[in-house]
Amino acid sequence: MIGGLFIYNHKGEVLISRVYRDDIGRNAVDAFRVNVIHARQQVRSPVTNIARTSFFHVKRSNIWLAAVTKQNVNAAMVFEFLYKMCDVMAAYFGKISEENIKNNFVLIYELLDEILDFGYPQNSETGALKTFITQQGIKSQHQTKEEQSQITSQVTGQIGWRREGIKYRRNELFLDVLESVNLLMSPQGQVLSAHVSGRVVMKSYLSGMPECKFGMNDKIVIEKQGKGTADETSKSGKQSIAIHDCTFHQCVRLSKFDSERSISFIPPDGEFELMRYRTTKDIILPFRVIPLVREVGHTKLEVKVVIKSNFKPSLLAQKIEVRIPTPLNTSGVQVICMKGKAKYKTSENAIVWKIKRMAGMKESQISAEIELLPTNDKKKWARPPISMNFEVPFAPSGLKVRYLKVFEPKLNYSDHDVIKWVRYIGRSGIYETRC
Amino acid sequence: MTDSKYFTTTKKGEIFELKAELNSDKKEKKKEAVKKVIASMTVGKDVSALFPDVVNCMQTDNLELKKLVYLYLMNYAKSQPDMAIMAVNTFVKDCEDPNPLIRALAVRTMGCIRVDKITEYLCEPLRKCLKDEDPYVRKTAAVCVAKLHDINAQLVEDQGFLDTLKDLISDSNPMVVANAVAALSEIAESHPSSNLLDLNPQSINKLLTALNECTEWGQIFILDCLANYTPKDDREAQSICERVTPRLSHANSAVVLSAVKVLMKFMEMLSKDLDYYGTLLKKLAPPLVTLLSAEPELQYVALRNINLIVQKRPEVLKHEMKVFFVKYNDPIYVKLEKLDIMIRLASQANIAQVLAELKEYATEVDVDFVRKAVRAIGRCAIKVEQSAERCVSTLLDLIQTKVNYVVQEAIVVIKDIFRKYPNKYESVIATLCENLDSLDEPEARAAMIWIVGEYAERIDNADELLESFLEGFHDESTQVQLQLLTAIVKLFLKKPTETQELVQQVLSLATQDSDNPDLRDRGYIYWRLLSTDPVAAKEVVLAEKPLISEETDLIEPTLLDELICYIGTLASVYHKPPSAFVEGGRGVVHKSLPPRTASSESTESPETAPAGAPPGEQLDTVPTQGDLLGDLLNLDLGPPVSGPPLATSAVQMGAVDLLGGGLDSLIGAPSFVAPPAAAVPANLGAPMGSGLSDLFDLTSGVGTLSGSYVAPKAVWLPAMKAKGLEISGTFTRQAGSISMDLQLTNKALQVMTDFAIQFNRNSFGLAPAAPLQVHAPLSPTQTVEISLPLSTAGSVMKTEPLNSLQVAVKNNIDVFYFSTLYPLHILFVEDGKMDRQVFLATWKDIPNENEAQFQIRDCPLNAEAVSSRLQSSSIFTVARRNVEGQDMLYQSLKLTNGIWVLAELRIQPGNPSFTDLELSLKCRAPEVSQHVYQAYETILKN
């Protein structure tokens, strides 16, 4: 199991050091600094073995988190734990920065004591932790016995992510379907790989212990239901999507999903990620990028890029940005674009073309002349792909929320009383076209 | 409130100041001071001098202050054990606190204070907390048992905490169950033999129930524990798999990977024809792909594991090639791993896509990645024959880029392509030669030189090219020097007329001017070959080379199977067994996949069948390599001594033989043991007839007797110890001749040839009566069965135990040693029936102190059957009496070396189906009695 946990700043100074096991010596903390943080070369692996001690690290901005062990631990668990640790810290004090960590070091030690016991991760749900780990002075001696046992039963219980007795005057929930569409396209316009990774994020403000049921246009479910009436199948069949794989928040009953493919759960209070999914079939690619790069002699490049929007004309895409990489020996760039603004950014070695809004089924173009310094570097320019960023108000996978039903048998509000909001946002993930 | 100010105190006399603050009356000031202490501790300052002052702050109602003091204690208690005792009282008191959070905090912290003296005080509070009414306290106490075990294992056992911990597996709270499982698994790891985690269908069921309810971390503990269980049959395996599959949709990647581990392991037991097997395969792919959208560090862990999974079960991800395409912004470690998997998944169906990608990668920035991409193109060519041509042209395109390291890498892989497809792509040689000057890396230079030498007859100016390399001969690395030497010799053999001068030059450079023994030796060998027999030289140097295959980079199957059992863990990330990176005894328990069972009623595997000499026992007698090297020198490599061996005659033999060709023959031809087959002692053959007739007159009606009892084959030499060669075997005796039935399995990746066998001297002079004949080379995964006839005419040396046999087996890879025990009954000769009168006289004649008594319990046979069963193994009943309802059998047997053993067997009918036997043995050489008794038991119980 995890033998110790260290947090360093970018210089390699220790901000937090907590050792759980005897086999981790005092020099371990220095070994990581010398061999990884101060190492000259780029990080070649997130797992490093130094003198039979293994270090797992993640970086958040310029803060290093490292877990240490001498045993054959579950490596996936260690990384999941480090991410979780970051989430918990962010939930308590916002951005993970040197300043914030120093300001909250007592709290961090307290958290580390609670969520990792002898190197075994314990309950790490922020909702539960916040009931009894507080640095703002709400101390347990003021709690009644009932409150204490409620805390412990929540921390250890089946529904560790929600406490009882939550009350709202207005029962409300928000569903965000957030998708990122990923594309890798060849210069000839052939789709090399494309997939959508989506998340359903729920913000719930519901009283009591509500039982929720979530439904979407999952092909398998719709085909199952449609068996009886062939008519319905043909109507809805077109609308359904094939989900390649999905994972759920721990509140979702997985065995129920496995047997009936229904998604039922008691949600945590506030915001959480209900599910993640991935689709690979019938993806709507919101934009098409057509590059044309021509090398004129050794000192000049001509670049022309056309983008085409490919969705309903009534919808508007936003925050469109096209990034055209330029060679390292670029000396000057002239750009002409039909729409938006384009600029050559020396520090990033790229031409960045920004368009605020663009409707569906439209087309725009940029052309640039790049002048190069003559070099004797034999190595050819790698021609990194042209990447794109955008945001569209629909789900490129075609996912639709069909329902989200809420039942709370003990309190007197029904599904109809809950105010529900659904929003779809499609963003670019890694959306690249080679040139 | 900001705490960062605590980090900035750098004044002199700081400790003194802190001391004063700690002893202040004001609570706030105290707390501030403790915070400063902790801050100093974090940055590595030694604040242990403040120990008593900090401990004084412990008795407080303020939980925050208390936690801070505890933190300090955990860090420094070890350096101040005596002072740490001061804290005990508060801990014990806190363990009784009405607030469960404080009770748990106390027991948790106490477990972290690793001072022996404290552990005694910990026992009582821990016992209470393990049975606390609050689940939060119980789950903390469960982990505390593991902590205590780490400090003082004996104490935990003595206090009975392990039993309490086992009870917690049935706790009503899922988190308590999960922590108990984690603690037990850890404790069990340090006691591999103890049956701590007594997993059975009932406890497994409990775990599976808790799996649905506990936290994500708890699910990981439980799944990792489940993976250690071996279901009793395929039906149980399937039902566990069914309950584990829902975990594949968990958001936590570690839960998913641990579930994959359980499924991969239990799938091994399912029949491939089963519908469920196919369903399961399909269910595995999507979650594995989803892992690739996790954060890069987890992607890396996932990719390392996928690498193992696609080697074990390529069918899982064969359609998912695209997801492994490298993204421009992937971290380098993810890129390199993806590339590896792409090559593994490359097939005729997707090769076009793969090649297009690889070509793209070859223009990237990171040098390592580009090199690997170029190498990958070469591996594709070797793996998918249809694509070879396209790969070669892609490589040529890359060479045209003139990027130095790309060119060099391409040349190295083209060499491999030539070796896979000789006489096909030599047309490209001209292009390669153009780039000769730009090669500055030894590997590339060596590859190019190899190509020039190999195809010297097609390259007009081969001599010039090689000569140009020769100029700087001494500055080259050894690899290049060796290659250059060989290449020039090849050239000379192909074009002797023009290159005589060149070859002489290189030979003299290699032999006279070099300090490198390898180079010198190779030079001399060539020189002598060329000067004595040029024809032979041609045959040797220009011999046809074995083709290279694509499997060279695969993980060895036995290691792969072990690593599959470690999916998700560090071992799977390093691709090394835990013993390679974990210190001490922990985690070095060797894991293996469960054996495949065709159906629930399948027969037991040979390992579990009671064999004459159980495998465990054999392992004990296997000498270490060092011992064996000494023994090898004593191996009798001379011709076997004919005639009845004398116990003392051969003591000095062997050692003399050593340099006289004995070892040479072991390494060289397999014919080093060549006694004629007729060497089976004549005195065995002759009396066989009479033995047989005796046999029939006693056991009329039992016509199916075919020879003495044969134990099932046991593994003698595991593949792990013999570079992939696994040997299992048994001994048989049939119609007077002894043989060793061997089963050789090739679990390595290369073909095995040139087998030979040799025995060390042993108590009964056992020796192979014929060479070990394996007719065809043994290709990977192939198994052959061989019956090796044995004689007892070898030289004799008393071994300990008496019936142990040390064997050396040689093949083209190496020489391996193992040791086994042979059942004594293979030495019982067929004329071992003694005359009644002689029996009586001999019985009286042998002194009573030579008599040994043994018990054989629960024998499923009656007197009649016992007698006939024994007779089939040449133990003859001379007379039979019935005394007071008990059958008495008087028996005799003779060993191959002429030793007689007399026996009195009293058969006491126990219950109707079983009898108890009492065996008295008399023999002039009493040390054999024990083994004769074992032979009796083996024969009667099987």
PDB file of C-alpha atoms in Angstrom, chain A residues 126-232:
ATOM      1  CA  THR A 126     -15.997  15.595  -0.103  1.00  0.00           C
ATOM      2  CA  GLY A 127     -19.645  15.707   0.883  1.00  0.00           C
ATOM      3  CA  ALA A 128     -19.063  13.286   3.698  1.00  0.00           C
ATOM      4  CA  LEU A 129     -15.696  14.695   4.721  1.00  0.00           C
ATOM      5  CA  LYS A 130     -17.072  18.171   5.090  1.00  0.00           C
ATOM      6  CA  THR A 131     -19.452  16.979   7.771  1.00  0.00           C
ATOM      7  CA  PHE A 132     -16.625  16.417  10.213  1.00  0.00           C
ATOM      8  CA  ILE A 133     -13.382  17.820   8.883  1.00  0.00           C
ATOM      9  CA  THR A 134     -13.623  21.534   9.084  1.00  0.00           C
ATOM     10  CA  GLN A 135     -10.929  23.996   9.804  1.00  0.00           C
ATOM     11  CA  GLN A 136     -13.406  26.770  10.351  1.00  0.00           C
ATOM     12  CA  GLY A 137     -14.066  25.885  13.921  1.00  0.00           C
ATOM     13  CA  ILE A 138     -17.223  23.795  13.819  1.00  0.00           C
ATOM     14  CA  LYS A 139     -15.961  21.223  16.233  1.00  0.00           C
ATOM     15  CA  SER A 140     -17.438  17.948  17.159  1.00  0.00           C
ATOM     16  CA  GLN A 141     -17.774  18.683  20.833  1.00  0.00           C
ATOM     17  CA  HIS A 142     -20.776  20.792  19.957  1.00  0.00           C
ATOM     18  CA  GLN A 143     -22.450  17.919  18.216  1.00  0.00           C
ATOM     19  CA  THR A 144     -25.055  15.756  19.861  1.00  0.00           C
ATOM     20  CA  LYS A 145     -24.653  12.054  20.013  1.00  0.00           C
ATOM     21  CA  GLU A 146     -27.183  11.543  17.226  1.00  0.00           C
ATOM     22  CA  GLU A 147     -25.285  13.884  15.001  1.00  0.00           C
ATOM     23  CA  GLN A 148     -22.042  12.035  15.637  1.00  0.00           C
ATOM     24  CA  SER A 149     -23.461   8.649  14.859  1.00  0.00           C
ATOM     25  CA  GLN A 150     -25.104  10.089  11.795  1.00  0.00           C
ATOM     26  CA  ILE A 151     -21.724  11.287  10.622  1.00  0.00           C
ATOM     27  CA  THR A 152     -20.049   7.951  11.185  1.00  0.00           C
ATOM     28  CA  SER A 153     -22.816   5.978   9.572  1.00  0.00           C
ATOM     29  CA  GLN A 154     -22.651   8.244   6.569  1.00  0.00           C
ATOM     30  CA  VAL A 155     -18.895   7.983   6.267  1.00  0.00           C
ATOM     31  CA  THR A 156     -18.987   4.218   6.432  1.00  0.00           C
ATOM     32  CA  GLY A 157     -22.423   3.587   5.055  1.00  0.00           C
ATOM     33  CA  GLN A 158     -23.881   2.433   1.794  1.00  0.00           C
ATOM     34  CA  ILE A 159     -24.799   5.959   0.784  1.00  0.00           C
ATOM     35  CA  GLY A 160     -21.612   7.608   1.881  1.00  0.00           C
ATOM     36  CA  TRP A 161     -22.081  10.481  -0.506  1.00  0.00           C
ATOM     37  CA  ARG A 162     -25.281  11.950   0.917  1.00  0.00           C
ATOM     38  CA  ARG A 163     -26.446  12.878   4.343  1.00  0.00           C
ATOM     39  CA  GLU A 164     -29.988  12.623   5.568  1.00  0.00           C
ATOM     40  CA  GLY A 165     -32.247  15.493   6.384  1.00  0.00           C
ATOM     41  CA  ILE A 166     -31.423  17.790   3.483  1.00  0.00           C
ATOM     42  CA  LYS A 167     -34.256  20.271   2.863  1.00  0.00           C
ATOM     43  CA  TYR A 168     -34.908  22.699   0.008  1.00  0.00           C
ATOM     44  CA  ARG A 169     -37.845  24.986  -0.405  1.00  0.00           C
ATOM     45  CA  ARG A 170     -37.628  24.626  -4.140  1.00  0.00           C
ATOM     46  CA  ASN A 171     -36.645  21.227  -5.525  1.00  0.00           C
ATOM     47  CA  GLU A 172     -34.560  21.812  -8.579  1.00  0.00           C
ATOM     48  CA  LEU A 173     -32.087  19.971 -10.723  1.00  0.00           C
ATOM     49  CA  PHE A 174     -29.812  20.845 -13.624  1.00  0.00           C
ATOM     50  CA  LEU A 175     -28.490  18.391 -16.165  1.00  0.00           C
ATOM     51  CA  ASP A 176     -25.591  19.291 -18.390  1.00  0.00           C
ATOM     52  CA  VAL A 177     -24.674  17.014 -21.248  1.00  0.00           C
ATOM     53  CA  LEU A 178     -21.074  18.000 -21.959  1.00  0.00           C
ATOM     54  CA  GLU A 179     -19.435  16.377 -24.917  1.00  0.00           C
ATOM     55  CA  SER A 180     -16.012  16.700 -26.341  1.00  0.00           C
ATOM     56  CA  VAL A 181     -15.656  15.603 -29.888  1.00  0.00           C
ATOM     57  CA  ASN A 182     -12.275  14.262 -30.942  1.00  0.00           C
ATOM     58  CA  LEU A 183     -11.095  13.962 -34.472  1.00  0.00           C
ATOM     59  CA  LEU A 184      -7.975  13.032 -36.322  1.00  0.00           C
ATOM     60  CA  MET A 185      -8.250  13.655 -40.033  1.00  0.00           C
ATOM     61  CA  SER A 186      -5.752  13.001 -42.787  1.00  0.00           C
ATOM     62  CA  PRO A 187      -4.772  15.864 -45.138  1.00  0.00           C
ATOM     63  CA  GLN A 188      -6.964  14.228 -47.757  1.00  0.00           C
ATOM     64  CA  GLY A 189     -10.044  14.529 -45.564  1.00  0.00           C
ATOM     65  CA  GLN A 190     -10.211  10.920 -44.452  1.00  0.00           C
ATOM     66  CA  VAL A 191     -11.363  10.385 -40.878  1.00  0.00           C
ATOM     67  CA  LEU A 192      -8.555   8.464 -39.154  1.00  0.00           C
ATOM     68  CA  SER A 193     -10.258   8.341 -35.833  1.00  0.00           C
ATOM     69  CA  ALA A 194     -13.201  10.116 -34.298  1.00  0.00           C
ATOM     70  CA  HIS A 195     -14.970   9.679 -31.050  1.00  0.00           C
ATOM     71  CA  VAL A 196     -17.067  11.619 -28.604  1.00  0.00           C
ATOM     72  CA  SER A 197     -16.360  11.420 -24.926  1.00  0.00           C
ATOM     73  CA  GLY A 198     -19.252  12.809 -23.016  1.00  0.00           C
ATOM     74  CA  ARG A 199     -20.172  13.538 -19.455  1.00  0.00           C
ATOM     75  CA  VAL A 200     -23.520  14.014 -17.838  1.00  0.00           C
ATOM     76  CA  VAL A 201     -23.090  16.447 -14.982  1.00  0.00           C
ATOM     77  CA  MET A 202     -25.931  16.862 -12.558  1.00  0.00           C
ATOM     78  CA  LYS A 203     -26.519  19.602 -10.073  1.00  0.00           C
ATOM     79  CA  SER A 204     -29.234  18.567  -7.679  1.00  0.00           C
ATOM     80  CA  TYR A 205     -30.984  20.579  -5.016  1.00  0.00           C
ATOM     81  CA  LEU A 206     -33.457  17.988  -3.803  1.00  0.00           C
ATOM     82  CA  SER A 207     -34.877  17.327  -0.353  1.00  0.00           C
ATOM     83  CA  GLY A 208     -34.612  14.068   1.518  1.00  0.00           C
ATOM     84  CA  MET A 209     -33.206  10.911  -0.031  1.00  0.00           C
ATOM     85  CA  PRO A 210     -34.604  11.102  -3.567  1.00  0.00           C
ATOM     86  CA  GLU A 211     -34.558   8.046  -5.777  1.00  0.00           C
ATOM     87  CA  CYS A 212     -33.717   9.120  -9.345  1.00  0.00           C
ATOM     88  CA  LYS A 213     -34.010   7.368 -12.648  1.00  0.00           C
ATOM     89  CA  PHE A 214     -32.245   8.656 -15.711  1.00  0.00           C
ATOM     90  CA  GLY A 215     -33.121   7.751 -19.290  1.00  0.00           C
ATOM     91  CA  MET A 216     -31.540   8.620 -22.612  1.00  0.00           C
ATOM     92  CA  ASN A 217     -31.863   7.524 -26.210  1.00  0.00           C
ATOM     93  CA  ASP A 218     -29.592   4.527 -25.703  1.00  0.00           C
ATOM     94  CA  LYS A 219     -30.041   2.209 -28.676  1.00  0.00           C
ATOM     95  CA  ILE A 220     -30.125  -0.942 -26.578  1.00  0.00           C
ATOM     96  CA  VAL A 221     -32.869   0.365 -24.297  1.00  0.00           C
ATOM     97  CA  ILE A 222     -34.950   1.713 -27.150  1.00  0.00           C
ATOM     98  CA  GLU A 223     -34.703  -1.473 -29.149  1.00  0.00           C
ATOM     99  CA  LYS A 224     -35.714  -3.449 -26.101  1.00  0.00           C
ATOM    100  CA  GLN A 225     -38.758  -1.295 -25.491  1.00  0.00           C
ATOM    101  CA  GLY A 226     -39.623  -1.049 -29.155  1.00  0.00           C
ATOM    102  CA  LYS A 227     -39.976  -4.775 -29.574  1.00  0.00           C
ATOM    103  CA  GLY A 228     -43.704  -4.695 -28.905  1.00  0.00           C
ATOM    104  CA  THR A 229     -44.626  -1.937 -31.287  1.00  0.00           C
ATOM    105  CA  ALA A 230     -42.762  -2.001 -34.532  1.00  0.00           C
ATOM    106  CA  ASP A 231     -44.127   1.410 -35.322  1.00  0.00           C
ATOM    107  CA  GLU A 232     -42.374   3.029 -32.440  1.00  0.00           C
TER     108      GLU A 232
END
